[in-house]
């Protein structure tokens, strides 16, 4: 912990390659019942970036991720994908965009009674006609594609095992494979390692990063823990009270905004931690 206070302005954004960003948020705000969850977010994200999105609880992380997946519309501002405002898309175009998003969540939403293969294939259901969905329930299909993904995630010998028999870390890897099966343009991982021990959390983080780099997908990993995930990331974006508090290259992060346990904290929390440490001395 290097400083007690956050800077008033976000830190310098990382330099970007020439050309238009893949995702662009322009003065995006989102309100819930008069409360501002996001306040004037302006952000460019390029194809293939590996980003850590950090912030304390209630900072707006999940709201931002829902906007990025097209599940939520901004109250004001613009969210563009490839220069196209999502609000101008037709329902069919919006559905097509949503299918390019792979989502990994803390609650992995796997079906414990099904084997690993069928759980991974569930990530393809939105892309298939009804007869193919029915076939997948009756007979395992796309075996090679699933097997390749599972091999990359260290689960080669678990493809036909009932998912309920796997450990928490293994189940989360299955969730990653399910998100990757459709070759997504962007992978959104919302607190995917919150229920894991540090060793499994690091392994799952590394595997998500490797999968994204291999396919060229953009990865946005959301967590309130900085120290665990940052070594594998390229860029850090930190939110505080619905606004961007920090946006920098991961290698340039100097440890401020960070509590004793490595979590992203706001100014009041930093002061509280500091005062608490004095009281214990």
Short mmCIF file of C-alpha atoms in Angstrom, two decimals:
data_model
loop_
_atom_site.label_atom_id
_atom_site.label_comp_id
_atom_site.label_asym_id
_atom_site.label_seq_id
_atom_site.Cartn_x
_atom_site.Cartn_y
_atom_site.Cartn_z
CA UNK A 1 0.00 0.00 0.00
CA UNK A 2 1.96 3.04 -1.24
CA UNK A 3 -0.48 5.91 -0.78
CA UNK A 4 -3.53 6.70 1.33
CA UNK A 5 -5.61 8.48 -1.29
CA UNK A 6 -6.66 7.89 -4.84
CA UNK A 7 -5.80 10.48 -7.43
CA UNK A 8 -8.62 12.78 -8.52
CA UNK A 9 -8.18 11.87 -12.19
CA UNK A 10 -7.71 8.43 -13.76
CA UNK A 11 -4.12 7.58 -14.53
CA UNK A 12 -2.83 7.71 -18.09
CA UNK A 13 -4.47 5.15 -20.34
CA UNK A 14 -2.24 2.63 -22.10
CA UNK A 15 -1.23 3.47 -25.63
CA UNK A 16 -3.27 1.67 -28.25
CA UNK A 17 -2.57 0.46 -31.74
CA UNK A 18 -3.66 2.49 -34.70
CA UNK A 19 -7.20 1.96 -35.94
CA UNK A 20 -10.59 1.90 -34.33
CA UNK A 21 -11.18 0.06 -31.06
CA UNK A 22 -13.34 -3.05 -31.10
CA UNK A 23 -15.41 -1.80 -28.14
CA UNK A 24 -15.97 1.84 -27.29
CA UNK A 25 -17.94 3.35 -24.40
CA UNK A 26 -18.60 7.05 -24.73
CA UNK A 27 -19.80 8.90 -21.61
CA UNK A 28 -21.84 5.86 -20.54
CA UNK A 29 -23.98 6.16 -17.42
CA UNK A 30 -26.46 3.76 -15.88
CA UNK A 31 -28.94 4.57 -13.13
CA UNK A 32 -31.06 2.34 -10.92
CA UNK A 33 -33.96 4.05 -9.16
CA UNK A 34 -32.19 7.38 -9.09
CA UNK A 35 -28.86 5.90 -8.02
CA UNK A 36 -25.95 6.08 -10.46
CA UNK A 37 -24.26 2.70 -10.88
CA UNK A 38 -22.03 4.08 -13.66
CA UNK A 39 -21.09 7.71 -14.16
CA UNK A 40 -19.79 8.93 -17.50
CA UNK A 41 -17.59 5.96 -18.41
CA UNK A 42 -15.44 6.60 -21.48
CA UNK A 43 -13.35 3.61 -22.48
CA UNK A 44 -11.81 1.98 -25.56
CA UNK A 45 -11.06 -1.74 -25.68
CA UNK A 46 -9.12 -3.32 -28.54
CA UNK A 47 -9.38 -6.81 -29.96
CA UNK A 48 -7.27 -9.33 -28.08
CA UNK A 49 -6.67 -7.21 -24.98
CA UNK A 50 -6.39 -9.06 -21.66
CA UNK A 51 -7.88 -6.78 -19.02
CA UNK A 52 -8.31 -6.97 -15.26
CA UNK A 53 -11.41 -5.05 -14.14
CA UNK A 54 -11.15 -4.35 -10.42
CA UNK A 55 -13.07 -2.41 -7.83
CA UNK A 56 -14.69 -2.70 -4.41
CA UNK A 57 -18.21 -4.08 -4.02
CA UNK A 58 -20.77 -1.67 -5.44
CA UNK A 59 -18.27 0.10 -7.69
CA UNK A 60 -20.19 -0.74 -10.88
CA UNK A 61 -18.18 -3.69 -12.19
CA UNK A 62 -21.10 -6.03 -12.82
CA UNK A 63 -23.18 -3.23 -14.37
CA UNK A 64 -20.36 -2.44 -16.79
CA UNK A 65 -19.98 -6.10 -17.74
CA UNK A 66 -23.72 -6.42 -18.42
CA UNK A 67 -23.53 -3.44 -20.75
CA UNK A 68 -20.57 -4.99 -22.56
CA UNK A 69 -22.52 -8.22 -23.15
CA UNK A 70 -25.56 -6.35 -24.45
CA UNK A 71 -27.71 -7.53 -21.53
CA UNK A 72 -28.20 -3.98 -20.27
CA UNK A 73 -28.62 -0.65 -22.04
CA UNK A 74 -26.93 2.53 -20.80
CA UNK A 75 -29.21 5.20 -19.36
CA UNK A 76 -27.16 7.68 -21.36
CA UNK A 77 -24.08 7.62 -23.59
CA UNK A 78 -23.08 5.21 -26.36
CA UNK A 79 -21.70 1.70 -26.41
CA UNK A 80 -20.25 0.83 -29.81
CA UNK A 81 -18.99 -2.47 -31.17
CA UNK A 82 -16.89 -2.08 -34.30
CA UNK A 83 -18.15 1.49 -34.59
CA UNK A 84 -21.84 0.47 -34.43
CA UNK A 85 -23.98 1.71 -31.53
CA UNK A 86 -25.72 -1.26 -29.93
CA UNK A 87 -28.87 0.82 -29.43
CA UNK A 88 -29.21 1.06 -33.23
CA UNK A 89 -29.02 -2.70 -33.77
CA UNK A 90 -32.10 -4.67 -34.75
CA UNK A 91 -33.20 -7.48 -32.39
CA UNK A 92 -31.62 -10.08 -34.69
CA UNK A 93 -28.35 -8.13 -34.86
CA UNK A 94 -28.29 -7.79 -31.08
CA UNK A 95 -28.87 -11.53 -30.65
CA UNK A 96 -26.03 -12.20 -33.06
CA UNK A 97 -23.73 -9.93 -31.04
CA UNK A 98 -24.68 -11.61 -27.76
CA UNK A 99 -23.68 -14.95 -29.25
CA UNK A 100 -20.13 -13.62 -29.71
CA UNK A 101 -19.80 -13.15 -25.93
CA UNK A 102 -18.49 -16.00 -23.78
CA UNK A 103 -19.43 -15.62 -20.13
CA UNK A 104 -17.81 -17.24 -17.08
CA UNK A 105 -19.40 -16.51 -13.71
CA UNK A 106 -18.70 -17.26 -10.06
CA UNK A 107 -21.72 -19.56 -9.98
CA UNK A 108 -20.69 -21.72 -12.94
CA UNK A 109 -24.31 -22.75 -13.73
CA UNK A 110 -23.26 -26.23 -14.79
CA UNK A 111 -25.74 -29.11 -14.80
CA UNK A 112 -24.22 -31.46 -12.20
CA UNK A 113 -26.07 -34.55 -13.44
CA UNK A 114 -24.64 -34.25 -16.97
CA UNK A 115 -21.18 -35.31 -18.03
CA UNK A 116 -18.47 -32.76 -18.76
CA UNK A 117 -18.86 -33.11 -22.54
CA UNK A 118 -22.53 -32.15 -22.54
CA UNK A 119 -21.95 -29.28 -20.13
CA UNK A 120 -19.35 -27.84 -22.48
CA UNK A 121 -21.68 -28.26 -25.47
CA UNK A 122 -24.30 -26.19 -23.64
CA UNK A 123 -22.25 -23.18 -24.73
CA UNK A 124 -23.26 -23.96 -28.33
CA UNK A 125 -27.03 -24.16 -27.82
CA UNK A 126 -27.71 -20.55 -28.84
CA UNK A 127 -25.99 -21.25 -32.18
CA UNK A 128 -27.81 -24.46 -33.12
CA UNK A 129 -31.18 -25.28 -34.72
CA UNK A 130 -33.58 -27.34 -32.60
CA UNK A 131 -32.79 -30.66 -34.29
CA UNK A 132 -29.08 -30.29 -33.51
CA UNK A 133 -29.87 -29.48 -29.89
CA UNK A 134 -31.98 -32.64 -29.70
CA UNK A 135 -29.20 -34.69 -31.28
CA UNK A 136 -26.68 -33.36 -28.74
CA UNK A 137 -28.93 -34.59 -25.92
CA UNK A 138 -29.16 -38.07 -27.44
CA UNK A 139 -25.64 -38.54 -28.76
CA UNK A 140 -22.37 -36.72 -28.00
CA UNK A 141 -21.33 -34.57 -30.97
CA UNK A 142 -18.35 -32.33 -31.74
CA UNK A 143 -16.17 -34.70 -29.74
CA UNK A 144 -12.88 -33.50 -31.17
CA UNK A 145 -13.67 -29.82 -30.55
CA UNK A 146 -14.66 -30.47 -26.95
CA UNK A 147 -11.71 -32.81 -26.40
CA UNK A 148 -9.25 -30.17 -27.62
CA UNK A 149 -10.67 -27.55 -25.27
CA UNK A 150 -10.62 -29.90 -22.31
CA UNK A 151 -7.04 -30.93 -23.08
CA UNK A 152 -5.98 -27.29 -23.03
CA UNK A 153 -7.64 -26.95 -19.61
CA UNK A 154 -6.11 -30.09 -18.15
CA UNK A 155 -9.34 -32.11 -18.20
CA UNK A 156 -8.62 -34.68 -20.92
CA UNK A 157 -9.45 -37.59 -18.64
CA UNK A 158 -12.70 -36.05 -17.37
CA UNK A 159 -14.68 -35.63 -20.60
CA UNK A 160 -17.22 -38.36 -19.82
CA UNK A 161 -17.31 -37.96 -16.06
CA UNK A 162 -20.38 -36.64 -14.27
CA UNK A 163 -19.72 -32.98 -13.51
CA UNK A 164 -20.90 -33.33 -9.91
CA UNK A 165 -17.88 -35.54 -9.22
CA UNK A 166 -15.37 -32.80 -10.10
CA UNK A 167 -13.65 -30.47 -7.66
CA UNK A 168 -14.56 -26.78 -7.55
CA UNK A 169 -11.50 -25.84 -9.58
CA UNK A 170 -12.23 -28.49 -12.21
CA UNK A 171 -15.86 -27.37 -12.49
CA UNK A 172 -14.73 -23.80 -13.08
CA UNK A 173 -12.45 -25.03 -15.88
CA UNK A 174 -15.47 -26.73 -17.45
CA UNK A 175 -17.26 -23.37 -17.29
CA UNK A 176 -14.30 -21.79 -19.11
CA UNK A 177 -14.47 -24.49 -21.80
CA UNK A 178 -18.21 -23.88 -22.18
CA UNK A 179 -17.56 -20.16 -22.70
CA UNK A 180 -14.84 -20.91 -25.28
CA UNK A 181 -16.66 -23.58 -27.32
CA UNK A 182 -18.27 -20.99 -29.61
CA UNK A 183 -14.99 -19.15 -30.32
CA UNK A 184 -16.24 -15.90 -28.74
CA UNK A 185 -15.05 -12.44 -29.71
CA UNK A 186 -15.01 -11.40 -26.06
CA UNK A 187 -14.80 -13.42 -22.85
CA UNK A 188 -16.44 -11.85 -19.81
CA UNK A 189 -15.36 -13.47 -16.54
CA UNK A 190 -17.24 -12.08 -13.53
CA UNK A 191 -15.54 -13.14 -10.28
CA UNK A 192 -14.84 -16.62 -11.72
CA UNK A 193 -12.35 -17.54 -8.99
CA UNK A 194 -14.13 -16.11 -5.93
CA UNK A 195 -15.00 -19.54 -4.51
CA UNK A 196 -11.60 -21.12 -5.22
CA UNK A 197 -8.45 -21.39 -3.15
CA UNK A 198 -5.46 -19.37 -4.33
CA UNK A 199 -3.78 -22.25 -6.19
CA UNK A 200 -6.90 -23.14 -8.18
CA UNK A 201 -7.69 -19.46 -8.73
CA UNK A 202 -4.27 -18.89 -10.29
CA UNK A 203 -4.60 -21.98 -12.50
CA UNK A 204 -8.05 -20.96 -13.76
CA UNK A 205 -6.83 -17.41 -14.41
CA UNK A 206 -3.80 -18.65 -16.36
CA UNK A 207 -5.96 -20.99 -18.43
CA UNK A 208 -8.44 -18.24 -19.32
CA UNK A 209 -5.60 -15.95 -20.39
CA UNK A 210 -3.97 -18.70 -22.46
CA UNK A 211 -7.28 -19.57 -24.12
CA UNK A 212 -7.93 -15.93 -24.99
CA UNK A 213 -4.45 -15.42 -26.42
CA UNK A 214 -4.65 -18.59 -28.48
CA UNK A 215 -7.95 -17.57 -30.09
CA UNK A 216 -7.40 -13.81 -30.22
CA UNK A 217 -10.44 -13.13 -28.04
CA UNK A 218 -10.65 -10.10 -25.78
CA UNK A 219 -10.68 -11.14 -22.10
CA UNK A 220 -12.12 -9.01 -19.32
CA UNK A 221 -11.61 -10.62 -15.92
CA UNK A 222 -13.54 -8.97 -13.12
CA UNK A 223 -12.36 -9.33 -9.53
CA UNK A 224 -11.88 -7.28 -6.38
CA UNK A 225 -8.52 -9.00 -5.83
CA UNK A 226 -5.67 -7.33 -7.70
CA UNK A 227 -2.56 -9.18 -6.56
CA UNK A 228 -3.79 -12.63 -7.57
CA UNK A 229 -4.70 -11.92 -11.20
CA UNK A 230 -2.60 -8.90 -12.18
CA UNK A 231 0.62 -10.80 -13.04
CA UNK A 232 -1.20 -12.47 -15.95
CA UNK A 233 -2.93 -9.34 -17.27
CA UNK A 234 -1.94 -6.65 -19.75
CA UNK A 235 -4.15 -3.81 -18.53
CA UNK A 236 -5.78 -2.77 -15.26
CA UNK A 237 -9.04 -0.82 -15.13
CA UNK A 238 -10.25 0.07 -11.65
CA UNK A 239 -13.69 1.43 -10.78
CA UNK A 240 -14.70 3.44 -7.74
CA UNK A 241 -18.24 4.71 -7.13
CA UNK A 242 -19.22 4.05 -10.74
CA UNK A 243 -16.32 5.97 -12.27
CA UNK A 244 -12.89 5.01 -13.60
CA UNK A 245 -10.30 5.46 -10.85
CA UNK A 246 -7.35 3.91 -12.67
CA UNK A 247 -6.57 2.73 -16.21
CA UNK A 248 -2.99 1.67 -16.83
CA UNK A 249 -0.71 -1.03 -18.16
CA UNK A 250 -0.56 -3.90 -15.69
CA UNK A 251 3.22 -3.58 -15.53
CA UNK A 252 2.92 0.07 -14.52
CA UNK A 253 0.66 -0.54 -11.52
CA UNK A 254 2.48 0.59 -8.39
CA UNK A 255 0.37 -0.99 -5.67
CA UNK A 256 -1.81 1.93 -4.65
CA UNK A 257 -5.57 1.34 -4.35
CA UNK A 258 -4.65 -2.00 -2.79
CA UNK A 259 -5.40 -3.30 0.70
CA UNK A 260 -3.26 -5.63 2.78
CA UNK A 261 -4.84 -8.73 1.28
CA UNK A 262 -4.35 -7.52 -2.28
CA UNK A 263 -7.95 -6.39 -2.75
CA UNK A 264 -8.94 -3.23 -4.61
CA UNK A 265 -10.21 -0.71 -2.08
CA UNK A 266 -11.50 2.85 -2.09
CA UNK A 267 -10.05 5.78 -0.18
CA UNK A 268 -12.18 5.31 2.94
CA UNK A 269 -11.21 1.65 3.14
CA UNK A 270 -7.53 2.52 2.79
CA UNK A 271 -7.74 5.01 5.64
CA UNK A 272 -9.64 2.48 7.75
CA UNK A 273 -6.99 -0.16 7.10
CA UNK A 274 -4.22 2.28 7.97
CA UNK A 275 -5.89 3.41 11.20
CA UNK A 276 -6.58 -0.19 12.15
CA UNK A 277 -2.93 -1.10 11.72
CA UNK A 278 -1.93 1.77 14.02
CA UNK A 279 -4.37 0.61 16.70
CA UNK A 280 -2.84 -2.88 16.66
CA UNK A 281 0.72 -1.59 17.09
#
